[in-house]
Coordinates of C-alpha atoms in Angstrom, one line a residue:
Y15 CA 176.8 -35.8 137.2
T16 CA 180.0 -35.1 135.3
L17 CA 179.5 -32.3 132.8
T18 CA 180.6 -32.2 129.2
F19 CA 180.3 -28.9 127.5
G20 CA 177.1 -28.6 125.5
K21 CA 176.1 -32.3 126.0
E22 CA 173.2 -33.3 128.1
P23 CA 174.4 -35.2 131.2
I24 CA 172.9 -38.6 132.0
E25 CA 171.1 -37.0 134.9
Y26 CA 169.5 -33.8 133.6
I27 CA 167.5 -31.5 135.9
K28 CA 165.0 -29.7 133.7
R29 CA 164.2 -26.1 134.0
I30 CA 160.5 -26.8 133.6
A31 CA 159.1 -23.3 133.9
E32 CA 161.5 -21.7 131.5
E33 CA 161.1 -24.5 129.0
R34 CA 157.4 -24.5 129.1
Q35 CA 157.3 -20.7 128.5
I36 CA 159.3 -21.1 125.2
L37 CA 157.5 -24.2 124.0
E38 CA 154.0 -22.7 124.7
D39 CA 154.9 -19.6 122.7
F40 CA 156.5 -21.4 119.8
L41 CA 153.9 -24.1 119.5
S42 CA 150.9 -21.8 119.8
P43 CA 148.6 -21.6 116.7
N44 CA 149.3 -17.9 116.8
P45 CA 152.7 -17.5 118.4
P46 CA 153.0 -14.4 120.5
Q47 CA 156.8 -14.7 120.3
Q48 CA 159.1 -16.1 117.6
V49 CA 162.4 -15.2 119.1
Y50 CA 163.9 -16.0 122.5
M51 CA 167.4 -15.2 123.8
I52 CA 168.9 -17.4 126.5
S53 CA 171.6 -15.8 128.7
G54 CA 173.5 -16.6 131.8
V55 CA 177.0 -17.0 133.2
R56 CA 179.4 -19.4 131.5
G57 CA 178.7 -23.0 132.4
C58 CA 175.1 -22.5 133.7
G59 CA 173.6 -24.9 131.1
K60 CA 172.5 -22.5 128.2
T61 CA 173.6 -24.9 125.5
V62 CA 172.0 -28.0 127.1
F63 CA 168.8 -26.0 127.7
M64 CA 168.5 -24.9 124.1
T65 CA 169.3 -28.4 122.9
D66 CA 166.6 -29.9 125.0
I67 CA 164.0 -27.4 123.6
S68 CA 165.1 -28.0 120.0
Q69 CA 164.9 -31.8 120.4
E70 CA 161.4 -31.4 121.9
I71 CA 160.2 -29.3 119.0
G72 CA 162.0 -31.5 116.4
R73 CA 159.8 -34.4 117.4
D74 CA 157.0 -32.8 115.5
E75 CA 157.3 -33.7 111.8
D76 CA 156.0 -30.3 110.8
W77 CA 159.0 -28.6 112.3
I78 CA 162.5 -28.3 110.9
V79 CA 165.4 -27.5 113.3
V80 CA 168.4 -25.8 111.8
D81 CA 171.5 -25.5 114.0
L82 CA 173.7 -22.7 112.7
N83 CA 177.3 -22.2 113.4
P84 CA 177.9 -18.6 114.4
Y85 CA 181.4 -18.7 113.1
K86 CA 180.5 -19.6 109.5
A87 CA 181.0 -16.8 107.0
D88 CA 177.4 -16.8 105.8
L89 CA 174.6 -18.1 108.0
M90 CA 172.0 -17.7 105.2
Q91 CA 174.1 -19.8 102.9
E92 CA 174.5 -22.4 105.7
A93 CA 170.7 -22.4 106.4
A94 CA 169.8 -22.7 102.7
A95 CA 172.3 -25.5 102.1
Y96 CA 171.0 -27.5 105.0
L97 CA 167.4 -27.1 104.0
S98 CA 168.2 -28.2 100.4
S99 CA 170.1 -31.2 101.7
I100 CA 167.0 -32.8 103.2
Q101 CA 165.5 -35.2 100.7
G102 CA 161.8 -34.4 101.2
L103 CA 162.4 -30.7 101.2
A104 CA 164.6 -30.8 98.1
Q105 CA 161.6 -32.4 96.2
I106 CA 159.4 -29.5 97.4
F107 CA 161.9 -26.9 96.0
Q108 CA 162.3 -28.8 92.7
K109 CA 158.5 -28.9 92.2
A110 CA 158.4 -25.2 92.9
K111 CA 161.0 -24.8 90.1
L112 CA 163.5 -23.1 92.5
N113 CA 166.9 -23.0 90.8
F114 CA 169.7 -22.8 93.3
S115 CA 172.5 -23.8 90.9
L116 CA 174.5 -20.6 91.4
F117 CA 175.1 -21.5 95.1
G118 CA 176.5 -24.9 94.5
F119 CA 173.7 -26.9 96.2
G120 CA 170.3 -28.2 95.2
L121 CA 169.1 -29.4 91.8
E122 CA 169.3 -27.3 88.7
V123 CA 166.0 -26.6 87.1
S124 CA 166.5 -26.2 83.4
D125 CA 163.4 -24.2 82.7
A126 CA 163.8 -21.7 85.6
A127 CA 166.1 -18.8 85.9
P128 CA 168.7 -19.3 88.7
I129 CA 168.2 -17.2 91.9
A130 CA 171.2 -15.0 92.3
D131 CA 170.7 -13.7 95.9
I132 CA 171.1 -16.0 98.9
Q133 CA 168.6 -14.0 101.0
V134 CA 166.0 -14.3 98.2
A135 CA 166.8 -18.0 97.9
L136 CA 166.3 -18.7 101.6
E137 CA 163.0 -16.6 101.7
R138 CA 161.7 -18.5 98.7
M139 CA 162.5 -21.8 100.4
I140 CA 160.7 -20.8 103.5
E141 CA 157.7 -19.5 101.5
N142 CA 157.3 -22.9 99.8
L143 CA 157.8 -24.8 103.1
A144 CA 155.1 -22.7 104.7
Q145 CA 152.7 -23.8 101.9
H146 CA 153.4 -27.3 103.1
H147 CA 152.7 -26.3 106.7
K148 CA 156.3 -26.5 107.8
K149 CA 157.9 -24.3 110.4
I150 CA 161.6 -23.6 110.9
L151 CA 163.5 -23.2 114.1
F152 CA 166.9 -21.7 113.8
T153 CA 169.2 -22.2 116.8
I154 CA 172.5 -20.3 117.3
D155 CA 174.7 -21.1 120.3
E156 CA 177.1 -18.5 121.9
V157 CA 176.2 -15.5 119.7
T158 CA 178.3 -12.4 119.5
A159 CA 177.8 -9.1 117.7
S160 CA 179.7 -10.5 114.7
P161 CA 179.2 -9.6 111.1
Q162 CA 177.8 -13.0 110.4
I163 CA 175.1 -12.7 113.0
K164 CA 174.3 -9.1 111.9
A165 CA 173.8 -10.2 108.3
F166 CA 171.4 -13.1 109.2
A167 CA 168.1 -11.6 107.9
V168 CA 165.6 -13.1 110.4
Q169 CA 164.0 -9.7 110.9
Q170 CA 162.9 -9.4 107.3
M171 CA 161.4 -12.9 107.4
L172 CA 159.5 -12.1 110.6
R173 CA 158.1 -9.0 108.9
K174 CA 156.7 -11.2 106.1
N175 CA 155.0 -13.4 108.8
S176 CA 157.1 -16.3 107.7
P177 CA 157.0 -19.4 110.0
V178 CA 160.5 -18.9 111.3
F179 CA 161.6 -19.0 114.9
L180 CA 164.9 -18.1 116.4
L181 CA 166.5 -19.4 119.6
M182 CA 169.9 -18.0 120.7
T183 CA 172.2 -18.4 123.6
G184 CA 174.9 -16.0 124.7
L185 CA 176.8 -14.4 127.6
Y186 CA 175.2 -11.3 129.2
Q187 CA 177.6 -8.8 127.5
N188 CA 177.4 -10.5 124.1
I189 CA 173.6 -10.5 124.1
S190 CA 173.6 -6.8 125.2
D191 CA 176.0 -5.9 122.4
L192 CA 173.8 -7.7 119.9
Q193 CA 170.7 -5.9 121.1
N194 CA 172.5 -2.5 120.7
E195 CA 173.1 -3.0 117.0
K196 CA 171.1 -0.5 114.9
N197 CA 169.9 -3.1 112.4
L198 CA 168.9 -5.6 115.1
T199 CA 166.5 -3.5 117.2
F200 CA 163.9 -6.2 116.9
L201 CA 165.9 -8.1 119.5
Y202 CA 165.0 -5.5 122.1
R203 CA 161.4 -6.9 122.0
A204 CA 162.6 -10.5 122.1
P205 CA 162.1 -12.1 125.5
K206 CA 165.3 -12.9 127.3
I207 CA 165.5 -15.8 129.7
I208 CA 168.4 -15.6 132.2
L209 CA 169.3 -19.0 133.6
S210 CA 169.8 -18.9 137.3
P211 CA 171.3 -21.6 139.5
L212 CA 169.3 -24.8 139.6
N213 CA 166.5 -25.2 142.2
I214 CA 168.0 -26.7 145.3
G215 CA 164.9 -28.8 146.0
A216 CA 165.0 -30.3 142.5
M217 CA 168.7 -31.1 142.9
A218 CA 168.1 -32.7 146.3
D219 CA 165.2 -34.9 144.9
N220 CA 167.4 -36.0 142.0
Y221 CA 170.3 -36.9 144.3
R222 CA 167.9 -38.9 146.6
Q223 CA 166.4 -40.9 143.7
N224 CA 169.8 -41.8 142.3
I225 CA 171.6 -42.5 145.6
K226 CA 168.5 -44.3 146.9
L227 CA 168.2 -42.2 150.1
T228 CA 165.1 -41.5 151.9
A229 CA 164.3 -38.0 152.9
D230 CA 165.1 -38.8 156.6
A231 CA 168.5 -40.4 155.6
A232 CA 169.3 -37.4 153.5
R233 CA 169.0 -35.1 156.5

């Protein structure tokens, strides 16, 4: 039961109800929600919870999980670079004649004008992936109201009904600060899951199974 920050412990007690809520929404044929915010006190398991969900979704070959570093200077650049680095996806972009040579990644397409704006490049990537029935889950751990997060144009993608999904974790105050940003008002409508302490009954059952105690002995 020794914890390492952000890493799933050997014995992991799932938060079944909360996980089911997010998975059912994201995996629905007509998703009612495409953004979830996970909050709670430091050390309550936000990162492990998000990782567990992203791994579950990532088992579906039609989903692409992109873990973004909130401290990178340009999250859209990071997202586009990651997508273009995946062999199968790079072939899709090449066939669509998407020229990303100005950004230093991807293959140059000689008979296509290079795309000059990173937001346009990422949106074109996602449009082509959607045509191949692909969905993208962006995950961002420990968000703050930083310039990098504010500039990440998920809202515009959602307006275009793009198959993009966003899962973020953060402390209460950081999540609140982010929601109060004028250009991020869509986050007010995003469901927020606040992780509470683990269920005592689930913890007791897990201890009994691993220590090989009967219910009577545990008393």
